[in-house]
CSV table of C-alpha atoms in Angstrom, one decimal:
chain,number,residue,atom,x,y,z
A,1,MET,CA,-23.6,105.4,49.3
A,2,PRO,CA,-24.9,106.2,45.8
A,3,ILE,CA,-22.3,109.0,45.3
A,4,LEU,CA,-18.7,109.0,46.3
A,5,VAL,CA,-16.4,111.9,45.7
A,6,ILE,CA,-12.7,111.0,45.1
A,7,THR,CA,-10.1,113.6,45.7
A,8,GLY,CA,-6.4,113.6,46.2
A,9,THR,CA,-4.0,115.3,48.5
A,10,GLY,CA,-2.4,116.8,45.4
A,11,THR,CA,-1.6,116.0,41.8
A,12,GLU,CA,-0.1,112.7,40.6
A,13,VAL,CA,-1.0,110.7,43.7
A,14,GLY,CA,-2.9,108.0,41.9
A,15,LYS,CA,-6.4,109.4,42.0
A,16,THR,CA,-7.6,108.2,38.5
A,17,VAL,CA,-6.2,104.7,39.0
A,18,THR,CA,-7.8,104.5,42.4
A,19,THR,CA,-11.1,105.6,40.9
A,20,ALA,CA,-10.8,102.8,38.4
A,21,ALA,CA,-10.1,100.3,41.1
A,22,VAL,CA,-13.2,101.4,43.1
A,23,ALA,CA,-15.2,101.1,39.9
A,24,ALA,CA,-13.9,97.7,39.0
A,25,SER,CA,-14.6,96.4,42.5
A,26,ALA,CA,-18.1,97.7,42.4
A,27,LEU,CA,-18.7,96.2,39.0
A,28,ALA,CA,-17.4,92.9,40.3
A,29,VAL,CA,-20.2,92.7,42.8
A,30,GLY,CA,-22.8,93.5,40.3
A,31,ARG,CA,-23.3,97.3,40.8
A,32,SER,CA,-23.8,99.7,38.0
A,33,VAL,CA,-21.2,102.5,38.0
A,34,ALA,CA,-20.9,106.0,36.5
A,35,VAL,CA,-17.8,108.1,36.6
A,36,LEU,CA,-18.0,111.9,36.5
A,37,LYS,CA,-15.0,114.0,35.8
A,38,ALA,CA,-15.8,117.4,37.0
A,39,ALA,CA,-13.2,119.2,34.9
A,40,GLN,CA,-10.5,117.7,32.7
A,41,THR,CA,-7.4,119.8,32.1
A,42,GLY,CA,-4.3,119.2,30.0
A,43,VAL,CA,-6.2,117.1,27.4
A,44,ARG,CA,-7.3,118.2,23.9
A,45,PRO,CA,-10.7,117.4,22.3
A,46,HIS,CA,-9.8,114.0,20.7
A,47,GLU,CA,-7.4,112.8,23.4
A,48,ARG,CA,-8.3,110.3,26.2
A,49,GLY,CA,-9.2,111.9,29.5
A,50,ASP,CA,-9.3,110.5,33.0
A,51,ALA,CA,-12.8,109.2,32.7
A,52,ASP,CA,-11.8,107.3,29.6
A,53,GLU,CA,-8.8,105.8,31.5
A,54,VAL,CA,-11.1,104.6,34.2
A,55,ALA,CA,-13.4,102.9,31.7
A,56,ARG,CA,-10.4,101.3,30.0
A,57,LEU,CA,-9.2,99.8,33.2
A,58,ALA,CA,-12.4,99.1,35.0
A,59,GLY,CA,-14.8,98.0,32.2
A,60,ALA,CA,-18.4,98.8,31.6
A,61,VAL,CA,-18.9,102.2,33.3
A,62,THR,CA,-20.8,105.2,32.2
A,63,THR,CA,-18.5,108.1,31.8
A,64,ALA,CA,-19.3,111.8,31.8
A,65,GLU,CA,-17.1,114.9,31.6
A,66,LEU,CA,-18.5,118.4,32.2
A,67,ALA,CA,-15.7,120.3,30.5
A,68,ARG,CA,-12.1,120.0,29.2
A,69,TYR,CA,-9.4,122.5,28.7
A,70,PRO,CA,-6.1,122.0,26.9
A,71,ASP,CA,-3.7,123.6,29.4
A,72,PRO,CA,-2.5,121.4,32.3
A,73,LEU,CA,-3.5,123.9,34.9
A,74,ALA,CA,-6.1,124.3,37.7
A,75,PRO,CA,-9.6,124.3,36.1
A,76,ALA,CA,-10.3,127.9,36.8
A,77,THR,CA,-7.0,129.0,35.2
A,78,ALA,CA,-7.3,126.6,32.3
A,79,ALA,CA,-10.8,127.8,31.6
A,80,ARG,CA,-9.7,131.5,31.6
A,81,ARG,CA,-6.8,130.8,29.3
A,82,ALA,CA,-9.0,128.9,26.9
A,83,GLY,CA,-11.6,131.7,26.9
A,84,ARG,CA,-14.3,129.2,28.0
A,85,GLU,CA,-16.9,129.0,30.7
A,86,PRO,CA,-15.7,127.3,33.9
A,87,VAL,CA,-17.4,124.4,35.6
A,88,ARG,CA,-19.2,125.5,38.7
A,89,PRO,CA,-19.9,123.5,41.9
A,90,ARG,CA,-23.6,123.4,41.4
A,91,GLU,CA,-23.2,122.0,37.9
A,92,VAL,CA,-21.0,119.2,39.3
A,93,ALA,CA,-23.6,118.4,42.0
A,94,GLU,CA,-26.5,118.4,39.6
A,95,ALA,CA,-24.7,116.1,37.1
A,96,ALA,CA,-23.8,113.7,39.8
A,97,ALA,CA,-27.3,113.7,41.3
A,98,LYS,CA,-28.8,112.9,37.8
A,99,LEU,CA,-26.3,110.0,37.2
A,100,ALA,CA,-27.3,108.7,40.7
A,101,THR,CA,-30.9,108.2,39.6
A,102,GLU,CA,-29.6,105.8,36.9
A,103,HIS,CA,-26.7,104.0,38.6
A,104,ASP,CA,-26.0,102.2,41.8
A,105,LEU,CA,-22.7,104.1,42.3
A,106,VAL,CA,-21.5,107.5,41.0
A,107,LEU,CA,-17.8,108.3,41.4
A,108,VAL,CA,-17.0,112.0,41.1
A,109,GLU,CA,-13.3,112.5,40.4
A,110,GLY,CA,-11.9,115.9,41.1
A,111,ALA,CA,-9.0,117.7,39.6
A,112,GLY,CA,-5.9,117.8,41.9
A,113,GLY,CA,-6.8,118.5,45.5
A,114,LEU,CA,-10.0,119.3,47.3
A,115,LEU,CA,-9.6,123.1,47.1
A,116,VAL,CA,-8.3,123.5,43.6
A,117,ARG,CA,-10.5,126.3,42.1
A,118,LEU,CA,-13.1,125.3,39.5
A,119,ASP,CA,-14.2,128.8,38.7
A,120,GLU,CA,-13.3,132.5,39.0
A,121,THR,CA,-15.4,133.0,42.2
A,122,GLY,CA,-13.3,130.4,44.1
A,123,GLY,CA,-15.8,127.5,43.8
A,124,THR,CA,-14.1,124.1,44.5
A,125,LEU,CA,-14.8,120.4,44.6
A,126,ALA,CA,-15.4,120.8,48.3
A,127,ASP,CA,-18.3,123.1,47.6
A,128,ALA,CA,-19.8,120.6,45.2
A,129,THR,CA,-19.4,117.9,47.8
A,130,GLU,CA,-21.2,120.0,50.4
A,131,LEU,CA,-24.1,120.4,47.9
A,132,LEU,CA,-24.2,116.7,47.3
A,133,ARG,CA,-23.9,115.7,51.0
A,134,ALA,CA,-21.7,112.9,49.7
A,135,PRO,CA,-18.8,111.1,51.4
A,136,VAL,CA,-15.3,111.7,50.3
A,137,LEU,CA,-12.4,109.2,49.6
A,138,VAL,CA,-9.0,110.8,49.8
A,139,VAL,CA,-6.2,109.4,47.8
A,140,ALA,CA,-2.8,110.0,49.4
A,141,SER,CA,0.8,109.5,48.4
A,142,PRO,CA,2.9,107.1,50.7
A,143,GLY,CA,6.0,109.2,51.4
A,144,LEU,CA,7.3,112.2,53.3
A,145,GLY,CA,4.8,115.1,53.4
A,146,THR,CA,1.7,113.0,53.1
A,147,LEU,CA,0.7,113.3,56.7
A,148,ASN,CA,0.6,117.1,56.5
A,149,THR,CA,-1.5,117.2,53.2
A,150,THR,CA,-3.8,114.4,54.4
A,151,GLU,CA,-4.5,116.1,57.7
A,152,LEU,CA,-5.1,119.5,56.0
A,153,THR,CA,-7.6,117.8,53.6
A,154,ALA,CA,-9.3,116.0,56.5
A,155,ARG,CA,-9.6,119.2,58.5
A,156,GLU,CA,-11.2,121.0,55.6
A,157,LEU,CA,-13.8,118.3,55.2
A,158,ARG,CA,-14.6,118.2,58.9
A,159,SER,CA,-15.0,122.0,59.0
A,160,ARG,CA,-17.6,121.7,56.3
A,161,GLY,CA,-19.4,118.8,58.0
A,162,VAL,CA,-18.5,116.4,55.1
A,163,GLU,CA,-17.9,112.7,55.8
A,164,LEU,CA,-14.4,111.5,55.1
A,165,LEU,CA,-15.0,107.8,54.3
A,166,GLY,CA,-11.3,106.9,54.4
A,167,VAL,CA,-7.9,107.2,52.8
A,168,VAL,CA,-6.3,105.1,50.0
A,169,ILE,CA,-2.6,105.1,49.2
A,170,GLY,CA,-2.6,105.6,45.5
A,171,SER,CA,0.8,104.1,44.7
A,172,TRP,CA,2.6,101.8,47.1
A,173,PRO,CA,6.2,100.9,46.0
A,174,GLY,CA,7.7,97.5,46.0
A,175,SER,CA,10.5,98.6,48.3
A,176,PRO,CA,9.0,101.2,50.7
A,177,ASP,CA,11.3,103.3,52.8
A,178,LEU,CA,11.0,103.9,56.6
A,179,ALA,CA,8.8,107.0,56.3
A,180,MET,CA,6.3,105.1,54.0
A,181,ARG,CA,6.1,102.2,56.4
A,182,CYS,CA,5.5,104.5,59.4
A,183,ASN,CA,2.9,106.4,57.4
A,184,VAL,CA,0.7,103.3,57.1
A,185,THR,CA,0.1,103.6,60.9
A,186,ASP,CA,0.0,107.4,61.0
A,187,LEU,CA,-2.3,108.2,58.1
A,188,PRO,CA,-5.5,107.0,59.8
A,189,ASP,CA,-4.6,109.0,62.9
A,190,VAL,CA,-4.0,112.3,61.1
A,191,ALA,CA,-7.1,111.7,58.9
A,192,GLY,CA,-9.4,110.6,61.6
A,193,ALA,CA,-10.6,108.0,59.2
A,194,PRO,CA,-9.6,104.5,58.3
A,195,LEU,CA,-7.1,103.4,55.7
A,196,LEU,CA,-9.2,101.7,53.1
A,197,GLY,CA,-6.6,100.4,50.6
A,198,ALA,CA,-3.2,100.6,48.9
A,199,LEU,CA,-2.7,100.3,45.2
A,200,PRO,CA,0.6,98.8,44.0
A,201,GLU,CA,2.9,101.1,42.1
A,202,GLY,CA,2.3,100.7,38.4
A,203,ALA,CA,-1.2,99.3,38.8
A,204,GLY,CA,-2.5,101.5,35.9
A,205,SER,CA,0.0,99.8,33.6
A,206,LEU,CA,-1.5,96.3,34.1
A,207,PRO,CA,-3.6,94.8,31.3
A,208,PRO,CA,-7.2,95.7,31.9
A,209,ALA,CA,-8.3,92.1,32.5
A,210,ASP,CA,-5.6,91.7,35.2
A,211,PHE,CA,-6.5,95.0,36.7
A,212,ARG,CA,-10.1,94.0,37.1
A,213,VAL,CA,-9.3,90.7,38.7
A,214,ARG,CA,-6.7,92.3,41.1
A,215,ALA,CA,-8.5,95.5,42.0
A,216,PRO,CA,-10.7,94.1,44.9
A,217,GLY,CA,-7.6,92.9,46.6
A,218,TRP,CA,-6.3,96.5,46.9
A,219,LEU,CA,-9.4,97.9,48.6
A,220,ALA,CA,-11.1,97.2,51.9
A,221,PRO,CA,-14.6,95.7,52.2
A,222,ARG,CA,-16.1,99.2,52.6
A,223,LEU,CA,-15.1,99.6,48.9
A,224,ASP,CA,-16.3,96.2,47.8
A,225,GLY,CA,-12.8,94.7,48.2
A,226,SER,CA,-11.0,92.2,50.4
A,227,TRP,CA,-7.9,94.2,51.5
A,228,SER,CA,-7.1,94.1,55.2
A,229,ALA,CA,-5.5,97.2,56.8
A,230,GLU,CA,-4.3,95.0,59.7
A,231,ALA,CA,-2.6,92.5,57.4
A,232,PHE,CA,-1.0,95.3,55.4
A,233,ARG,CA,0.4,97.0,58.5
A,234,ALA,CA,1.8,93.7,59.7
A,235,GLY,CA,3.6,93.2,56.5
A,236,THR,CA,5.0,96.8,56.4
A,237,ALA,CA,5.8,97.3,60.1
A,238,PRO,CA,9.3,99.0,60.5
């Protein structure tokens, strides 16, 4: 698995912090890691972007960003408003493939969900993933509505013949409600793929040294971690 695409079921689901946890866990077992942000929106030239945040939390990763646009909008819309060229799926695939020749693992972080438009022709992260023939990790929220958005994302991936590696809950609260606890069981069913981790709420606020030590405990062995879905379910069963 030299390339892994990380997408979310929507915005603000913990995608960047999950990317950092996957990177930190891979670094901890001695793998070299690159992080590619396909299109960064809502960030000005000298501000820190998502790839920078991954590096801050995870440590010594190579970061790459294909474009950034100041407005916090979908990449195609943000590019149009800025009067700049959009990022196209083929560019994402080519950049990831090049990084994969120099690193053990390349993490491609999308913007928003799988079908958020990158360019004016309707190109998406899903299109780039098809070109790469890379597996996808879906970051989902824990609460009401997550089953629907997760299943829609999984169906789109299956329709394209793309492997869904699994689902990670991007922000698990200290006091989950009934829906959240039930979703731990239901998410793998609707996704047709395993639950591969759950990050605690506020993980991105930890000091980087603590984040790097704790990250493997949030992710399953498939992601170089030690987290157990069975143990997690047992501790959250309603």
